[in-house]
XYZ file of C-alpha atoms in Angstrom:
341
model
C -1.056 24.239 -8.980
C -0.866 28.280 -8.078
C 1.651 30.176 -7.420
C 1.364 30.899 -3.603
C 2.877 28.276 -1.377
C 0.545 28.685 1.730
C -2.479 27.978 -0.638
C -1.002 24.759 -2.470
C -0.108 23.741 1.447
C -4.069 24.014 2.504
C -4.925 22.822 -0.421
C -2.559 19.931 0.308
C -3.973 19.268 3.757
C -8.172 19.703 2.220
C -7.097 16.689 -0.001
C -5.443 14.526 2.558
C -8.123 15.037 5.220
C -11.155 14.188 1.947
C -8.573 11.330 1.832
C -9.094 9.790 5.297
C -12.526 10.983 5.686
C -13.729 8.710 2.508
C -11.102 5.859 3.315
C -12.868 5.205 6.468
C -16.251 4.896 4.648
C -14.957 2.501 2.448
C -13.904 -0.135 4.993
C -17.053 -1.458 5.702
C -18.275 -1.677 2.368
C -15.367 -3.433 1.834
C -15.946 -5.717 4.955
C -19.775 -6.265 3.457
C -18.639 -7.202 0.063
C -16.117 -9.588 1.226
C -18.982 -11.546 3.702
C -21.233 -11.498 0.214
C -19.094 -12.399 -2.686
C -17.552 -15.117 -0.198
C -13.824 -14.385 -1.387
C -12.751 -13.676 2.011
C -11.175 -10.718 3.597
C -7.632 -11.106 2.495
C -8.978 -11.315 -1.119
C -11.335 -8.543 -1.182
C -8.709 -6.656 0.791
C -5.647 -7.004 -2.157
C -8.116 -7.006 -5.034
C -10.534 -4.314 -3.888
C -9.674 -2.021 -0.971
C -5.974 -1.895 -1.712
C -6.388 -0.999 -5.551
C -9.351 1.225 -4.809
C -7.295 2.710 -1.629
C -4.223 2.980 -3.934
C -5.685 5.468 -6.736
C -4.687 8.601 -4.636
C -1.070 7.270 -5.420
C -1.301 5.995 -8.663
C -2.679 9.127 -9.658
C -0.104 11.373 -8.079
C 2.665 9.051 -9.514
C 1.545 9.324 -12.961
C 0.611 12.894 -12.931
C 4.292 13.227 -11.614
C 5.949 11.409 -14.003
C 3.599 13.127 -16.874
C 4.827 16.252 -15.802
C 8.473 15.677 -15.942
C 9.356 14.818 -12.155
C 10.601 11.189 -11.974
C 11.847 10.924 -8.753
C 8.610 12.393 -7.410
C 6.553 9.924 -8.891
C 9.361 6.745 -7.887
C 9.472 7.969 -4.707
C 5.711 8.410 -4.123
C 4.858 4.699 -5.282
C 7.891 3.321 -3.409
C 7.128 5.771 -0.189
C 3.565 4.860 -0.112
C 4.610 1.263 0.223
C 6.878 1.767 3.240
C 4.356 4.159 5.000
C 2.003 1.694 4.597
C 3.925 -1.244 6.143
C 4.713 1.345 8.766
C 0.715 1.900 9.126
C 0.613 -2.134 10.277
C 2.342 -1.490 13.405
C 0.368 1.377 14.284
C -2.767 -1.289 13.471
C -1.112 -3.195 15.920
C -1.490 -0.930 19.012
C -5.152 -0.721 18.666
C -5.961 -4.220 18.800
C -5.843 -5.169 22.331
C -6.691 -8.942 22.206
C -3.140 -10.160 20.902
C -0.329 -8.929 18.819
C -1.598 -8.004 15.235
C 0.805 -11.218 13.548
C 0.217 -13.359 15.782
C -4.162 -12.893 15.530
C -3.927 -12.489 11.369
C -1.530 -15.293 10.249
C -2.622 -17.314 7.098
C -1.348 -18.722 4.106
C -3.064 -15.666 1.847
C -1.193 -12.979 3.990
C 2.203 -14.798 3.786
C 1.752 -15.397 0.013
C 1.101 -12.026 -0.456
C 4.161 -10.579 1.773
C 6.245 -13.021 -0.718
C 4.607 -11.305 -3.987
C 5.170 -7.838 -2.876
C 8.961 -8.920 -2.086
C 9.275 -10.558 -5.802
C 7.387 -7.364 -7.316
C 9.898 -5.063 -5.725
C 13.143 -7.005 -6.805
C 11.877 -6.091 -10.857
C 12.264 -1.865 -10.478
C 15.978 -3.241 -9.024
C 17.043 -5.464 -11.799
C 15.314 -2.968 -14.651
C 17.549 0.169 -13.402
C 20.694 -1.938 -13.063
C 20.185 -3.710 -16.729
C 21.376 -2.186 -19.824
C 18.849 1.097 -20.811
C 16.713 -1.028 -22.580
C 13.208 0.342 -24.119
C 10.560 0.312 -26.681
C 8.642 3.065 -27.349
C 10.045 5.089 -24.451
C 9.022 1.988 -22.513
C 10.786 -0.887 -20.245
C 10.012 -4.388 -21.302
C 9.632 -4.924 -17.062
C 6.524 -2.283 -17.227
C 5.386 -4.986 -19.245
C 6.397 -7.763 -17.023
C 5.193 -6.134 -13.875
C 1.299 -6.234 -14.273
C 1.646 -10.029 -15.078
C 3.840 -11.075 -12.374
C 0.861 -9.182 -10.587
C -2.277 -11.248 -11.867
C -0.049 -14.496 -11.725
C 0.738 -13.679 -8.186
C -3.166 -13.290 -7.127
C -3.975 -16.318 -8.970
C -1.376 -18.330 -6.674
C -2.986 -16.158 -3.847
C -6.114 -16.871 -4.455
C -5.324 -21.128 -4.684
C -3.421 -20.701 -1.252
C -6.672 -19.661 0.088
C -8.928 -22.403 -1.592
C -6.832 -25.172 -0.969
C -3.824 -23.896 1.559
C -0.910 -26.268 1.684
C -0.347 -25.113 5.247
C -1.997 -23.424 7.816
C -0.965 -21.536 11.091
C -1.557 -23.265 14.653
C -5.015 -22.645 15.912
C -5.113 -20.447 19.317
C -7.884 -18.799 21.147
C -6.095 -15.279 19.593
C -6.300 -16.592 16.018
C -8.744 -14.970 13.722
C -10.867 -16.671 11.502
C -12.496 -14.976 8.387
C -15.917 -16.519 8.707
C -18.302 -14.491 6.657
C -21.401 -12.788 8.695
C -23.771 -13.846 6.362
C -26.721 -11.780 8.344
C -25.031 -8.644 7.331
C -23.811 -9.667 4.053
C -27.515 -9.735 3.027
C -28.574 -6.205 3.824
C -27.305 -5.060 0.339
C -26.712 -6.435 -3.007
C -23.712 -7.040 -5.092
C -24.817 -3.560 -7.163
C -25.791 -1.354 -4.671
C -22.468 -1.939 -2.665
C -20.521 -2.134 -5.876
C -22.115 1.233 -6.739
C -21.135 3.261 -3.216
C -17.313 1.569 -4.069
C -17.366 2.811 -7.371
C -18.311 6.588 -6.002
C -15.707 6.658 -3.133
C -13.261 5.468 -4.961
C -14.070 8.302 -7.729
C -14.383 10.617 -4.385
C -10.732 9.293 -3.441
C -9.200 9.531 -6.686
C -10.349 13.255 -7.051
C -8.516 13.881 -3.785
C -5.211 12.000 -4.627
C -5.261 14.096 -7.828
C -5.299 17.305 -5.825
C -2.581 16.306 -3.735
C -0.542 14.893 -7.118
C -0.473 18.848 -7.908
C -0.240 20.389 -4.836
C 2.599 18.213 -4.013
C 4.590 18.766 -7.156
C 4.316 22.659 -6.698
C 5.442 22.455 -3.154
C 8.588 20.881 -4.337
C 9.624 23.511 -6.809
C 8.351 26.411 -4.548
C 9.634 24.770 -1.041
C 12.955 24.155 -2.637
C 12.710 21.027 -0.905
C 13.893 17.598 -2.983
C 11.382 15.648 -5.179
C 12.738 12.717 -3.124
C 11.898 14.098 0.284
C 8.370 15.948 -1.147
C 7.176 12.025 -2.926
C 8.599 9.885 -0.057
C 7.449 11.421 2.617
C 4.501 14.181 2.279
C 2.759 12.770 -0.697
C 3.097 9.390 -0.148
C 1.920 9.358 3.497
C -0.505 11.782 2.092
C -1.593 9.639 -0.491
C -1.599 6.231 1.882
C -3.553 7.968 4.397
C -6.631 5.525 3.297
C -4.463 2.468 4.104
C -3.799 4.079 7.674
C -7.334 4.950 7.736
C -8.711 0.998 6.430
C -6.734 -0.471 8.437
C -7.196 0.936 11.946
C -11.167 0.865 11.321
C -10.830 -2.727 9.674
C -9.313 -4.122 13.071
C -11.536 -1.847 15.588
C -14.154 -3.769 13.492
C -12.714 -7.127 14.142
C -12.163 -7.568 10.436
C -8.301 -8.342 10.721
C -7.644 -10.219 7.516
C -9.203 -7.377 5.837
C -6.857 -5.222 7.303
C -3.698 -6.797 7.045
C -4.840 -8.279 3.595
C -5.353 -4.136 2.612
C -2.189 -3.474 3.652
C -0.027 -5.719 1.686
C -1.684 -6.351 -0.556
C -2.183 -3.164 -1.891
C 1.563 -2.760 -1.143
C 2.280 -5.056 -4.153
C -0.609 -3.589 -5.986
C 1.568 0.048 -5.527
C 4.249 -1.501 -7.265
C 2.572 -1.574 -10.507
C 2.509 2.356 -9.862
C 6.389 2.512 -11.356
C 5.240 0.450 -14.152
C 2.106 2.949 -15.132
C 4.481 5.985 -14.627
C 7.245 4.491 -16.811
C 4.144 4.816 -19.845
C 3.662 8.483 -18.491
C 7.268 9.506 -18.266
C 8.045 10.139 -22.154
C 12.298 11.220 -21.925
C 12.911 7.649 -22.192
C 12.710 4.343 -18.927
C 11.544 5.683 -15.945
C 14.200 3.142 -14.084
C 16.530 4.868 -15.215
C 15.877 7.808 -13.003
C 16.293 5.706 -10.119
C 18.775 7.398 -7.791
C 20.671 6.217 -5.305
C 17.622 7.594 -2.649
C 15.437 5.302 -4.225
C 17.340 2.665 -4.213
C 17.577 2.783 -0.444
C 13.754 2.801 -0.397
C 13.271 -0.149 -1.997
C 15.691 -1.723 0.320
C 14.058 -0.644 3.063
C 10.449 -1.708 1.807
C 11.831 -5.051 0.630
C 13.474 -5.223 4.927
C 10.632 -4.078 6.542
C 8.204 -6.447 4.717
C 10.739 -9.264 5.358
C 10.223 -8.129 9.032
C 6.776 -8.215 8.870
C 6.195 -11.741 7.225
C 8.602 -13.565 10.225
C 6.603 -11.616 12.410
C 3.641 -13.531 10.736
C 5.750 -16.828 10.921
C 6.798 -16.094 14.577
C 3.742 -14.960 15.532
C 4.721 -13.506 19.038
C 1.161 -13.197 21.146
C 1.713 -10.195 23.097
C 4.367 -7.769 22.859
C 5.472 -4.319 24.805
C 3.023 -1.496 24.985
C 0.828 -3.908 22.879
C 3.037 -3.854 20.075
C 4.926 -6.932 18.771
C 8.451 -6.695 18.620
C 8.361 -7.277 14.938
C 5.741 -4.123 14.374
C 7.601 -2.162 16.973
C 11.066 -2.593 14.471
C 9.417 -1.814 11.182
C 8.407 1.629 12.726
C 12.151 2.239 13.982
C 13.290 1.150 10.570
C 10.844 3.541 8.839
C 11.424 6.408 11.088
C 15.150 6.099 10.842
C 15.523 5.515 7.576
C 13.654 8.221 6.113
C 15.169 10.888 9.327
C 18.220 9.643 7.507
C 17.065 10.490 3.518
C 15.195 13.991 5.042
C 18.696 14.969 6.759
C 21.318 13.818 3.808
C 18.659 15.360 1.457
């Protein structure tokens, strides 16, 4: 973005703190809209706070893979998705009452953690297939944002008319809409203040899209370590920031619904870059690196989705034991790409 490094690196840290500072605005307008529309936290939380939360990314992965830096723009969208499973567990330790899976258990949250895990199996099979493309393009880019919209759709039914429910216990939350509030604003005024953070929060991810690509050619450091670690926490820092207000609100489905399901939302960020990367599939520039962050997304959200099954009351340090191992996966695993790097 310019040429001095300690500049881009404010710069960089201006954006990220914008980033939390209008992510935690956002939450409650969510919170509002879900009570008046009626769709329910976990729905208003995929469709609305995680895509709105997720421009920050989507921008810095296509400006990325615009600009000629693939694995900076894989391992942003794949990054941000880890970080933000990570950003669960730390959701976890503020809620006091009960262990964050056990309190936000439904059929919407469990459908979702099984979309995200079938979204993230197509960047997989599209890298190992034969280089396949049309226009520049991968037939999956093409797949992806329709295994997306099917997947909501199925979401959406398991909410209406769930085919199974968890076990009702004085800790389990119940997304019952507070009409009183609800009513304080209409549809367009709240759609309006959404519609201007979310401008305010894509202006910010931008900044840190260019920032963070000239700290990886001036830093020396890889576009793998740069994407999957400084931009995309950057960049997820509204997840982080969504979720911890979301459950110091009480809203919990909101929160956990955020979470993953903007996590499968971020998967459609490959599929956008793969339209901005013009040398030919974007899958193709899969390394080995990201790889291994798929695999560790696809473990950590398996982790997370028993610990919705399990549903463990109260763990250690008020942290579930299932939270408390996605955070030692997440920390280890990307200690382990920084230092081999």
């Amino acid at each position: 973005m310019v040429d001095s490094l300690a500049l881009n690196v404010g710069l960089f840290i201006v954006a990220a703190v914008a980033i939390a500072f209008f992510g935690i605005r956002i939450t409650k307008i969510a919170d509002r809209l879900a009570d008046k529309t009626g769709l329910g936290e976990a729905i208003v939380g995929a469709l609305f706070l995680g895509a709105v939360t997720s421009l920050p990314g989507i921008i810095t992965s296509v400006s990325a893979a615009a600009n000629g830096y693939p694995e900076l723009s894989i391992s942003n969208a794949l990054g941000g998705i880890a970080a933000q499973t990570a950003f669960l567990a730390i959701a976890d330790i503020v809620y006091p009452a009960a262990n964050l899976e056990h309190a936000a258990a439904s059929a919407a949250n469990l459908s979702q953690g099984t979309l995200l895990v079938s979204l993230l199996a197509f960047p997989l099979l599209a890298a190992s297939a034969p280089p396949v493309s049309i226009f520049g393009i991968h037939p999956i880019s093409l797949v992806l944002p329709i295994a997306y919209i099917f997947g909501l759709r199925l979401i959406s039914k398991a909410k209406e008319t769930p085919m199974w429910s968890p076990e009702k216990t004085p800790e389990t939350y119940t997304d019952d809409p507070d009409t009183a509030d609800a009513g304080n604003s209409s549809l367009t005024k709240l759609g309006i203040s959404m519609a201007v953070l979310a401008v305010a929060i894509g202006t910010a991810g931008y900044v840190v899209a260019q920032t963070g690509s000239a700290i990886a050619d001036q830093s020396g450091l890889s576009q793998t370590v740069v994407g999957g670690l400084f931009t995309a926490v950057t960049t997820s820092l509204p997840e982080l920031v969504t979720a911890i207000a979301a459950v110091r609100q009480g809203a919990l489905g909101l929160a956990v619904g955020g979470i993953i399901g903007g996590n499968s939302f971020d998967v459609l960020f490959v599929a956008f870059s793969d339209f901005a990367y013009r040398p030919g599939s974007i899958y193709h520039a899969l390394t080995s690196s990201q790889t291994f962050i798929i695999a560790l997304t696809i473990l950590m959200t398996g982790t997370l989705l028993l610990g919705l099954l399990r549903r463990e009351k109260h763990g250690i340090a008020n942290i579930g034991f299932e939270s408390l191992l996605i955070l030692f996966l997440y920390l280890g695993g990307f200690a382990l790409l920084f230092l081999t790097s």
